């Protein structure tokens, strides 16, 4: 099978229809775009998410904690408990393990997340280090990817392809240099890793938003398509309003990637009723997080997402980032 | 680094000391032998565990659900919610995915576990299919691996190396045939996979036990050593009382494995105060699960575990099973 996520029809055939026993406590189960599960425990809502990171070695620990925590936070619930599974190839030395766990520790401390368990092993089953991160939190309410309503405004924080640019500038630094990317661009983009968390901004506006999403694989385009798909609606976005940094632009171009269609953790997508947009933007400004309105939710149209002239009809968007490893 | 789990000193240096933020709701966090975390949510106890399965392709989905569920059940809490991460190499076809998810579905249904989320992707980071399974449940009380007290009797259900024998008979069937293992032995051992769950038996005696454990890597020897280590005690076991089936004996011998030191999920280890042993054995008998007393917990001695003449002083026991993949 092709590298990357599975297509929707494959997911429907082999994944969504095979979800084990029925449990009425499960409020959000497996569904496209709904990455975090929600189960009820005595009137509280446990929100849990699991995500593998295999696309970076240099930033692996940091990304694993932040990306998985983002997916809990976009439910409007604070991520609190993490369980990493670290799989190392026999070629890995202690320095690799040291880097991964020290990054996980500092990322978790910064977010207020406790690492409560996990598993680490050296195995010939992996060719490069992989971290599968499970993160959970609990709260009295939650929102879903599928809550967007026609008329809502789509907000986006920071800029596109932050995650891809940070990885390109570190794991692929030498290759990028050879392709003529200047040192100052590499240095600035490597620093994007500090912007990968959307936890603070997601929690700041969760009571105003109808849906939130952390766009990872497939980028802003896939993130919008997943929100539209899960909400039974469509989204029209204005490409001229989607922020892309000059660093992400340059690095993506050098790597043959579209900055709107590649790893974009760190940029929160949220749909907010029109009358609450000013309040949401104001709160984000006070946090020091840049944010703009990039589009609007409309009733389900012939497309899921329209970005300028480009119509997207399938939430499955191939992210060419992973082809860099082939 | 060497294939397998990490040694205790490496774990202490890079894992246990790097557990992110402090959270008073965490009742059981990362520690050797304590595989399932316990956190408090409004007076209830959430028990969560994560485990990768990379040592089998044929039985992958079935093992992933059962082994991870076992680790929740040995806390005395019913496993209820599962989140699998399925990582497939590009060489995998739909039939492999089909086998994995249909096994996960049927194992989960049998246990009453709902699959609430997860992630599936095709990645060059793995050389063979890997499933990392997170399972959680909740209850009003829990027990730990570290609760064994001197004087307690050590009970063991079923027989040693059930898991290793089942995998050898399926994934390594042709090799075992070449080594002269007869068909009837292969067939019987392949059927051991149906005995891999300890959920029913663990829940049946959890109110009598001071500690329970599901021995996986390193087998019965490692399981006993982990219980002793976590409990600050030692265990004396009588090797003549540890059941080993003739199938496990033959297959382990052919594969160069010690049946007491290799994959043994399916066999519950439990420590029970002497006055409750008859009641525990009686309940297990009524479930149709064979069980015997194999030893006794004593005050911490110069060894962690003594099996006959053999003294084990380190809970880290190398499981040669994983060398079969090299």
XYZ file of C-alpha atoms in Angstrom:
652
model
C 0.000 0.000 0.000
C 1.056 3.599 -0.533
C 2.897 5.488 2.188
C 0.707 7.774 4.304
C -2.745 7.703 5.835
C -5.332 5.318 4.447
C -7.985 6.540 2.045
C -11.523 7.011 3.332
C -12.940 3.961 1.565
C -10.216 1.725 2.993
C -10.873 3.228 6.429
C -14.600 2.580 6.076
C -14.032 -1.002 4.965
C -11.403 -2.132 7.465
C -11.406 0.337 10.356
C -14.641 2.163 11.143
C -16.780 -0.958 10.767
C -14.567 -2.945 13.148
C -14.808 -1.129 16.426
C -15.257 -3.990 18.862
C -18.014 -4.022 21.467
C -20.737 -1.399 21.765
C -20.378 0.795 24.852
C -22.951 3.517 25.577
C -20.286 5.473 27.503
C -18.478 6.156 24.206
C -19.584 9.626 23.071
C -17.127 10.076 20.192
C -15.679 6.938 18.609
C -13.691 6.247 15.441
C -14.614 8.595 12.565
C -12.748 10.484 9.840
C -11.211 13.685 11.174
C -12.368 12.990 14.744
C -8.979 12.127 16.137
C -9.724 12.282 19.853
C -12.143 9.846 21.453
C -14.553 10.950 24.182
C -15.922 8.568 26.819
C -18.066 9.359 29.838
C -16.808 8.547 33.328
C -19.272 9.438 36.061
C -20.490 12.632 34.414
C -17.014 13.747 33.323
C -15.646 13.457 29.801
C -12.402 11.609 29.243
C -10.788 12.777 26.001
C -8.044 10.519 24.616
C -5.936 10.595 21.503
C -3.105 8.556 20.023
C -0.713 9.551 17.248
C 2.532 8.135 15.878
C 5.425 10.400 14.946
C 7.802 8.807 12.470
C 8.692 11.747 10.233
C 11.432 13.331 12.344
C 14.348 12.102 14.406
C 15.782 15.416 15.589
C 12.471 16.751 16.941
C 10.768 13.441 17.688
C 10.186 13.736 21.430
C 9.087 17.345 21.280
C 6.690 16.732 18.386
C 5.222 13.576 19.906
C 4.113 15.314 23.106
C 2.929 18.490 21.420
C 1.085 17.047 18.432
C -0.845 14.502 20.509
C -1.605 17.124 23.184
C -2.925 19.439 20.479
C -5.513 16.856 19.504
C -6.847 16.679 23.048
C -6.836 20.477 23.411
C -8.907 20.991 20.245
C -11.661 19.119 22.083
C -11.615 22.033 24.534
C -10.051 19.844 27.232
C -6.632 20.348 28.813
C -4.181 17.513 28.003
C -2.935 16.062 31.290
C -1.626 12.509 30.996
C 0.720 11.033 28.393
C 1.843 7.475 27.639
C 4.611 7.277 25.015
C 5.672 4.093 23.241
C 9.233 4.564 22.002
C 10.427 2.111 19.350
C 14.125 2.290 18.481
C 16.032 0.459 15.744
C 19.067 -1.567 16.915
C 21.281 1.084 15.258
C 20.083 3.719 17.747
C 22.468 4.564 20.562
C 21.820 6.003 24.002
C 22.227 9.533 22.648
C 19.104 9.051 20.510
C 17.107 7.812 23.497
C 18.495 10.689 25.561
C 17.350 13.236 22.992
C 13.869 11.731 22.672
C 13.102 11.430 26.377
C 14.622 14.785 27.334
C 12.492 16.469 24.657
C 9.385 14.611 25.858
C 10.101 15.612 29.447
C 10.563 19.301 28.677
C 7.595 19.461 26.294
C 5.402 17.764 28.904
C 6.578 20.092 31.684
C 5.877 23.116 29.529
C 2.323 21.895 28.886
C 1.688 20.695 32.441
C 1.340 17.123 31.182
C 2.407 14.170 33.367
C 3.973 11.151 31.663
C 2.169 8.355 33.507
C 3.392 5.228 31.758
C 4.534 3.944 28.417
C 6.874 1.461 26.857
C 10.345 1.658 25.318
C 11.994 -1.067 23.314
C 14.678 -1.721 20.747
C 13.243 -3.668 17.832
C 14.169 -4.714 14.312
C 10.570 -3.854 13.371
C 11.533 -0.173 12.910
C 14.096 1.413 10.603
C 14.163 4.749 12.404
C 12.943 5.900 15.823
C 9.157 6.035 16.167
C 7.152 7.435 19.075
C 3.474 6.566 19.409
C 1.977 8.993 21.897
C -1.279 8.530 23.783
C -2.531 11.644 25.592
C -5.677 12.100 27.662
C -7.441 14.736 29.702
C -10.866 15.226 31.215
C -13.418 17.989 31.445
C -17.087 18.738 31.902
C -17.735 19.634 28.262
C -16.130 18.999 24.891
C -16.386 20.089 21.285
C -15.821 18.034 18.151
C -14.299 18.455 14.711
C -17.813 17.995 13.387
C -19.521 20.909 15.130
C -19.042 23.588 12.440
C -22.296 25.226 11.274
C -23.046 27.133 8.079
C -22.395 30.819 8.685
C -19.504 30.217 11.089
C -16.253 32.016 10.359
C -13.068 29.946 10.000
C -10.156 31.267 12.051
C -6.554 30.189 11.649
C -3.678 30.949 14.013
C -0.003 31.480 13.158
C 0.953 30.337 9.643
C 0.839 27.296 7.365
C 3.388 24.455 7.257
C 5.094 25.402 10.538
C 5.670 21.739 11.339
C 6.982 20.791 7.888
C 9.293 23.821 7.829
C 10.700 23.025 11.283
C 11.441 19.410 10.309
C 12.901 20.381 6.916
C 15.233 22.871 8.637
C 16.500 20.286 11.137
C 16.248 16.682 9.890
C 16.798 17.777 6.280
C 19.092 20.754 6.989
C 22.017 19.628 4.841
C 19.808 18.834 1.884
C 18.087 22.216 2.184
C 21.488 23.968 2.322
C 22.543 22.168 -0.849
C 19.358 23.426 -2.472
C 20.382 26.984 -1.674
C 18.304 27.744 1.417
C 20.232 30.433 3.343
C 21.314 29.912 6.953
C 19.035 32.615 8.374
C 15.991 30.915 6.852
C 17.054 27.531 8.247
C 17.610 29.020 11.667
C 14.289 30.848 11.748
C 12.400 27.777 10.516
C 14.100 25.504 13.057
C 12.708 27.879 15.685
C 9.144 27.199 14.486
C 9.287 24.057 16.619
C 8.589 26.316 19.611
C 5.254 27.277 18.030
C 4.013 23.713 17.496
C 1.652 23.745 20.466
C -1.916 25.009 20.036
C -2.919 24.047 23.571
C -3.043 27.555 25.056
C -4.874 29.084 22.123
C -7.354 26.194 21.802
C -8.274 26.360 25.490
C -8.546 30.170 25.304
C -11.332 30.117 22.706
C -12.910 26.691 23.225
C -16.083 28.182 24.742
C -16.554 30.346 21.635
C -15.760 27.763 18.952
C -18.181 25.312 17.339
C -15.299 23.109 16.176
C -11.509 23.105 16.325
C -8.827 21.108 14.556
C -5.044 20.763 14.579
C -4.007 20.245 10.960
C -1.167 17.720 10.692
C -0.821 15.451 7.653
C -2.159 17.099 4.498
C -1.885 20.526 6.104
C -4.407 23.361 6.160
C -6.222 21.946 3.116
C -6.750 18.548 4.757
C -7.616 20.171 8.083
C -10.371 22.267 6.502
C -11.614 19.279 4.493
C -11.776 17.113 7.622
C -13.736 19.788 9.484
C -16.163 20.185 6.584
C -16.536 16.422 6.128
C -17.111 15.767 9.833
C -19.586 18.672 10.072
C -21.638 17.759 7.008
C -20.875 21.221 5.624
C -18.478 22.913 3.208
C -15.874 25.622 3.669
C -14.881 28.469 1.366
C -11.438 29.887 2.127
C -9.605 32.853 0.648
C -6.052 31.757 -0.239
C -4.790 35.345 -0.034
C -5.744 35.394 3.650
C -3.940 32.168 4.631
C -0.626 33.202 6.209
C 2.486 31.430 4.931
C 5.867 32.531 6.258
C 8.649 33.235 3.774
C 10.655 30.465 5.480
C 7.910 27.851 5.016
C 7.410 29.062 1.448
C 11.119 28.695 0.605
C 11.637 25.352 2.355
C 8.478 23.783 0.936
C 9.434 24.934 -2.556
C 12.904 23.417 -2.192
C 11.367 20.136 -0.981
C 8.674 20.061 -3.663
C 5.857 20.539 -1.150
C 2.738 22.710 -1.217
C 2.710 24.711 2.058
C -1.083 24.406 2.236
C -0.931 20.618 1.917
C 1.775 19.527 4.297
C 2.357 19.049 8.045
C 0.890 22.070 9.811
C 0.668 21.278 13.509
C 0.969 24.516 15.431
C -1.700 26.289 13.436
C -5.123 26.056 15.069
C -8.194 25.939 12.839
C -11.422 26.955 14.562
C -14.943 27.726 13.425
C -16.645 30.468 15.405
C -20.135 31.998 15.058
C -19.834 35.388 13.372
C -20.925 37.335 16.454
C -18.130 35.787 18.534
C -15.289 36.316 16.070
C -14.105 39.630 17.517
C -14.027 38.184 21.024
C -12.057 35.147 19.813
C -9.534 37.239 17.876
C -9.193 39.551 20.865
C -8.433 36.677 23.244
C -5.843 35.255 20.845
C -4.218 38.676 20.463
C -3.944 38.935 24.246
C -2.170 35.560 24.272
C 0.269 36.931 21.710
C -0.939 34.478 19.062
C -1.534 35.862 15.570
C -4.874 34.860 14.067
C -6.964 35.736 11.033
C -10.314 34.840 9.517
C -9.563 32.812 6.387
C -13.005 31.702 5.291
C -16.559 30.739 6.066
C -18.598 27.591 6.625
C -21.444 27.147 4.133
C -24.108 24.491 3.634
C -22.765 21.279 2.074
C -21.913 22.101 -1.551
C -20.532 20.020 -4.427
C -17.099 20.460 -2.837
C -15.893 20.054 0.739
C -13.456 22.926 0.598
C -12.903 25.644 -1.975
C -9.656 27.566 -1.664
C -9.829 30.264 -4.321
C -10.412 28.339 -7.555
C -9.376 24.969 -6.201
C -12.126 22.609 -5.118
C -11.398 19.740 -2.730
C -13.985 16.977 -2.676
C -12.213 14.339 -0.572
C -10.923 14.769 2.985
C -8.057 12.432 2.113
C -5.190 14.598 0.894
C -1.893 12.988 0.038
C 0.948 14.638 1.967
C 4.112 14.450 -0.115
C 6.186 15.079 3.000
C 6.414 11.358 3.714
C 7.817 10.672 0.255
C 10.978 12.478 1.391
C 11.810 9.323 3.353
C 11.587 6.967 0.393
C 21.401 -0.855 21.499
C 20.425 -4.486 21.973
C 17.028 -5.717 20.821
C 14.413 -5.975 23.572
C 13.340 -4.011 26.611
C 15.772 -1.555 28.168
C 17.761 -2.503 31.244
C 16.721 -1.036 34.593
C 19.646 1.380 34.835
C 18.934 2.763 31.359
C 15.252 3.074 32.308
C 16.167 4.908 35.505
C 18.501 7.267 33.676
C 16.397 8.178 30.646
C 12.798 7.221 31.408
C 11.667 7.232 35.037
C 13.411 10.523 35.818
C 11.774 12.260 32.851
C 8.090 12.096 33.556
C 6.989 15.615 32.695
C 4.856 17.698 35.034
C 3.819 16.651 38.535
C 0.114 15.867 38.834
C -1.363 14.853 42.202
C -4.118 12.935 40.371
C -1.516 10.395 39.204
C -1.695 7.468 41.644
C 0.556 5.037 39.763
C 3.071 6.505 37.322
C 6.068 5.099 35.451
C 7.911 2.377 37.409
C 9.516 -0.978 36.612
C 6.927 -3.734 36.338
C 4.017 -1.325 36.891
C 2.750 -1.361 33.341
C -0.655 0.231 33.828
C -0.972 3.818 34.999
C -3.687 4.862 37.450
C -5.073 8.405 37.609
C -7.956 9.726 39.669
C -10.973 11.270 37.954
C -13.600 12.530 40.380
C -13.197 9.681 42.858
C -12.937 6.997 40.161
C -9.712 5.359 39.031
C -8.787 5.451 35.377
C -6.395 2.594 34.572
C -4.511 2.911 31.271
C -1.876 0.838 29.575
C 0.002 0.888 26.287
C 1.967 -1.932 24.662
C 3.461 -2.508 21.223
C 3.192 -5.876 19.505
C 5.859 -6.407 16.879
C 6.720 -10.079 17.360
C 3.924 -11.642 15.310
C 2.227 -10.936 12.011
C -0.257 -13.803 11.901
C -1.711 -13.136 15.359
C -0.979 -9.412 15.591
C -4.476 -7.985 15.989
C -5.613 -10.661 18.409
C -2.500 -10.349 20.569
C -2.558 -6.545 20.589
C -6.069 -6.346 22.062
C -5.620 -9.210 24.500
C -2.153 -8.449 25.839
C -2.915 -4.775 26.488
C -6.305 -5.648 28.014
C -4.580 -8.131 30.322
C -2.461 -5.346 31.760
C -5.534 -3.323 32.672
C -7.321 -6.377 34.110
C -4.413 -7.235 36.430
C -5.145 -3.900 38.111
C -8.507 -5.414 39.020
C -10.298 -3.142 36.544
C -12.258 -4.257 33.491
C -10.648 -3.133 30.198
C -13.231 -1.119 28.257
C -11.719 1.253 25.700
C -8.980 0.584 23.153
C -7.032 2.857 20.791
C -4.798 0.948 18.351
C -2.045 2.530 16.266
C -1.416 0.297 13.261
C 1.850 0.872 11.394
C 2.243 -1.026 8.128
C 5.285 -1.280 5.852
C 4.704 -0.291 2.196
C 5.011 -3.998 1.301
C 1.824 -4.786 3.251
C -1.307 -5.318 1.193
C -4.968 -4.947 2.108
C -5.099 -8.595 3.195
C -2.660 -7.821 6.024
C -4.756 -4.863 7.178
C -7.875 -7.007 6.870
C -6.380 -9.701 9.091
C -5.198 -7.235 11.729
C -8.418 -5.253 12.059
C -10.715 -8.283 11.896
C -8.701 -9.911 14.690
C -8.812 -6.708 16.743
C -12.558 -6.436 16.224
C -13.296 -9.998 17.285
C -10.899 -9.925 20.240
C -12.448 -6.654 21.415
C -15.996 -7.983 21.044
C -15.109 -11.088 23.005
C -13.731 -8.956 25.848
C -16.487 -6.332 25.722
C -13.925 -3.683 24.744
C -14.907 -0.768 22.474
C -12.334 0.511 19.979
C -12.796 4.255 20.431
C -10.103 5.740 18.216
C -6.644 5.088 16.894
C -4.481 5.670 13.890
C -3.454 3.592 10.878
C -0.723 4.474 8.445
C 1.646 3.001 5.903
C 5.207 4.057 6.667
C 8.755 3.219 5.657
C 9.619 3.510 9.364
C 8.547 -0.119 9.938
C 9.825 -3.330 8.359
C 6.881 -5.458 9.458
C 3.414 -4.632 10.794
C 3.391 -3.169 14.300
C 0.373 -2.448 16.489
C 0.734 -0.186 19.508
C -2.344 -0.692 21.656
C -3.600 1.664 24.342
C -6.341 0.230 26.577
C -8.131 1.854 29.498
C -10.853 1.104 32.004
C -12.126 2.583 35.233
C -13.155 1.335 38.632
C -13.529 2.286 42.259
C -10.468 0.379 43.462
C -7.271 -1.009 41.974
C -4.341 -3.215 42.885
C -0.729 -2.918 41.791
C 2.139 -5.178 40.796
C 3.864 -3.950 43.938
C 1.303 -5.064 46.520
C 2.706 -8.528 47.310
C 3.458 -9.105 51.012
C 5.746 -11.649 52.663
C 3.727 -14.756 53.449
C 1.478 -14.428 50.397
C 1.168 -17.465 48.153
C 1.996 -17.094 44.452
C -0.658 -18.526 42.152
C -0.207 -19.162 38.448
C -2.936 -19.989 35.932
C -2.684 -22.175 32.820
C 0.894 -22.938 31.745
C 4.158 -21.214 30.829
C 5.106 -19.845 27.390
C 1.569 -20.046 25.970
C 2.176 -16.882 23.954
C 5.594 -17.911 22.625
C 4.280 -21.367 21.680
C 1.275 -19.909 19.836
C 3.487 -17.541 17.822
C 6.092 -20.227 17.092
C 3.355 -22.540 15.807
C 1.923 -19.895 13.455
C 4.467 -17.253 12.376
C 7.316 -19.773 12.548
C 5.332 -22.880 11.559
C 7.468 -23.884 8.578
C 10.694 -23.512 10.502
C 9.289 -25.575 13.373
C 8.190 -28.291 10.928
C 11.695 -28.404 9.492
C 12.997 -28.869 13.015
C 10.812 -31.939 13.398
C 7.869 -30.588 15.385
C 4.897 -32.836 14.534
C 1.668 -31.423 13.082
C -0.451 -32.273 16.118
C 1.869 -30.262 18.362
C 1.772 -27.294 15.969
C -1.993 -27.453 15.803
C -2.459 -27.663 19.555
C 0.015 -24.836 20.181
C -1.615 -22.613 17.557
C -4.806 -23.049 19.571
C -3.121 -21.570 22.663
C -3.904 -18.169 21.163
C -7.449 -18.646 22.477
C -6.056 -18.785 26.022
C -4.094 -15.523 25.814
C -6.627 -13.501 27.783
C -6.389 -13.363 31.580
C -9.183 -10.808 31.891
C -11.873 -13.137 33.264
C -9.585 -14.846 35.744
C -7.965 -11.590 36.920
C -11.334 -9.956 37.575
C -12.588 -13.119 39.311
C -9.924 -13.016 42.038
C -8.958 -9.328 42.121
C -10.624 -8.780 45.509
C -8.553 -11.615 47.001
C -5.166 -10.789 45.450
C -2.528 -8.423 46.848
C -0.889 -8.126 43.421
C -1.370 -9.513 39.924
C 0.770 -9.551 36.806
C 0.536 -10.700 33.196
C 3.969 -12.060 32.290
C 4.914 -11.136 28.723
C 8.550 -10.538 27.733
C 10.955 -12.619 29.827
C 8.147 -14.987 30.791
C 7.239 -16.367 34.204
C 10.747 -15.665 35.537
C 10.578 -11.977 34.586
C 6.977 -11.719 35.782
C 7.884 -13.030 39.234
C 10.988 -10.826 39.359
C 8.949 -7.739 38.443
C 6.386 -8.513 41.157
C 9.132 -9.035 43.744
C 11.013 -5.911 42.654
C 7.910 -3.714 42.673
C 6.809 -5.111 46.057
C 10.168 -4.730 47.800
C 10.048 -8.463 48.540
C 11.416 -11.731 47.167
C 9.721 -14.827 45.792
C 10.664 -18.488 46.142
C 9.115 -20.705 43.480
C 9.183 -24.467 43.050
C 10.085 -25.249 39.421
C 8.417 -28.660 39.636
C 5.094 -26.918 40.289
C 5.260 -24.528 37.305
C 3.110 -26.053 34.549
C 4.679 -26.256 31.094
C 2.721 -27.957 28.319
C 4.484 -30.570 26.214
C 3.790 -28.359 23.176
C 5.466 -25.296 24.714
C 8.326 -27.494 25.892
C 8.907 -28.935 22.405
C 8.523 -25.662 20.503
C 10.717 -23.683 22.897
C 13.398 -26.355 22.711
C 13.328 -26.273 18.907
C 13.604 -22.462 18.959
C 16.351 -22.401 21.587
C 14.109 -20.752 24.185
C 13.631 -21.403 27.903
C 9.857 -21.810 28.473
C 10.157 -20.029 31.828
C 11.869 -17.031 30.242
C 9.848 -16.241 27.163
C 6.529 -14.614 26.182
C 3.885 -15.910 28.581
C 0.803 -13.728 28.220
C -2.225 -15.829 29.073
C -0.814 -17.055 32.337
C -1.917 -14.919 35.290
C 0.461 -14.505 38.218
C -1.220 -13.454 41.455
C -0.144 -13.187 45.077
C -2.853 -14.073 47.563
C -2.790 -14.151 51.391
C -2.552 -17.760 52.556
C -6.033 -17.796 54.086
C -7.620 -16.770 50.786
C -5.806 -19.249 48.546
C -8.504 -21.928 48.644
C -11.196 -19.394 47.769
C -9.107 -18.064 44.859
C -8.355 -21.543 43.488
C -12.001 -22.455 43.871
C -13.173 -19.417 41.886
C -10.658 -20.141 39.128
C -11.757 -23.782 38.981
C -15.365 -22.655 38.575
C -14.267 -20.491 35.632
C -12.655 -23.562 34.102
C -9.175 -22.063 34.431
C -6.428 -24.338 35.759
C -4.362 -22.787 38.542
C -1.719 -23.893 41.018
C 0.335 -22.442 43.854
C 3.911 -22.229 42.590
C 5.659 -20.405 45.415
C 5.635 -17.933 48.239
C 6.503 -14.293 48.855
C 9.227 -13.790 51.474
C 10.942 -10.728 52.921
C 13.476 -9.153 50.544
C 16.416 -11.564 50.347
C 19.733 -11.454 48.469
C 17.791 -12.529 45.374
C 14.540 -11.273 43.854
C 13.358 -14.686 42.742
C 14.641 -18.148 43.465
C 13.323 -20.899 41.208
C 14.764 -24.114 42.591
C 18.519 -23.525 42.618
C 18.472 -20.576 40.259
C 18.616 -17.119 41.798
C 17.444 -14.080 39.848
C 18.684 -10.743 41.146
C 17.582 -8.402 38.343
C 14.029 -7.898 37.074
C 15.457 -7.368 33.594
C 15.491 -10.755 31.889
C 16.601 -11.007 28.289
C 13.934 -12.724 26.184
C 15.627 -14.579 23.338
C 12.344 -14.709 21.463
C 13.077 -11.394 19.758
C 16.388 -12.694 18.440
C 14.368 -14.990 16.167
C 13.681 -11.912 14.024
C 17.333 -11.016 13.511
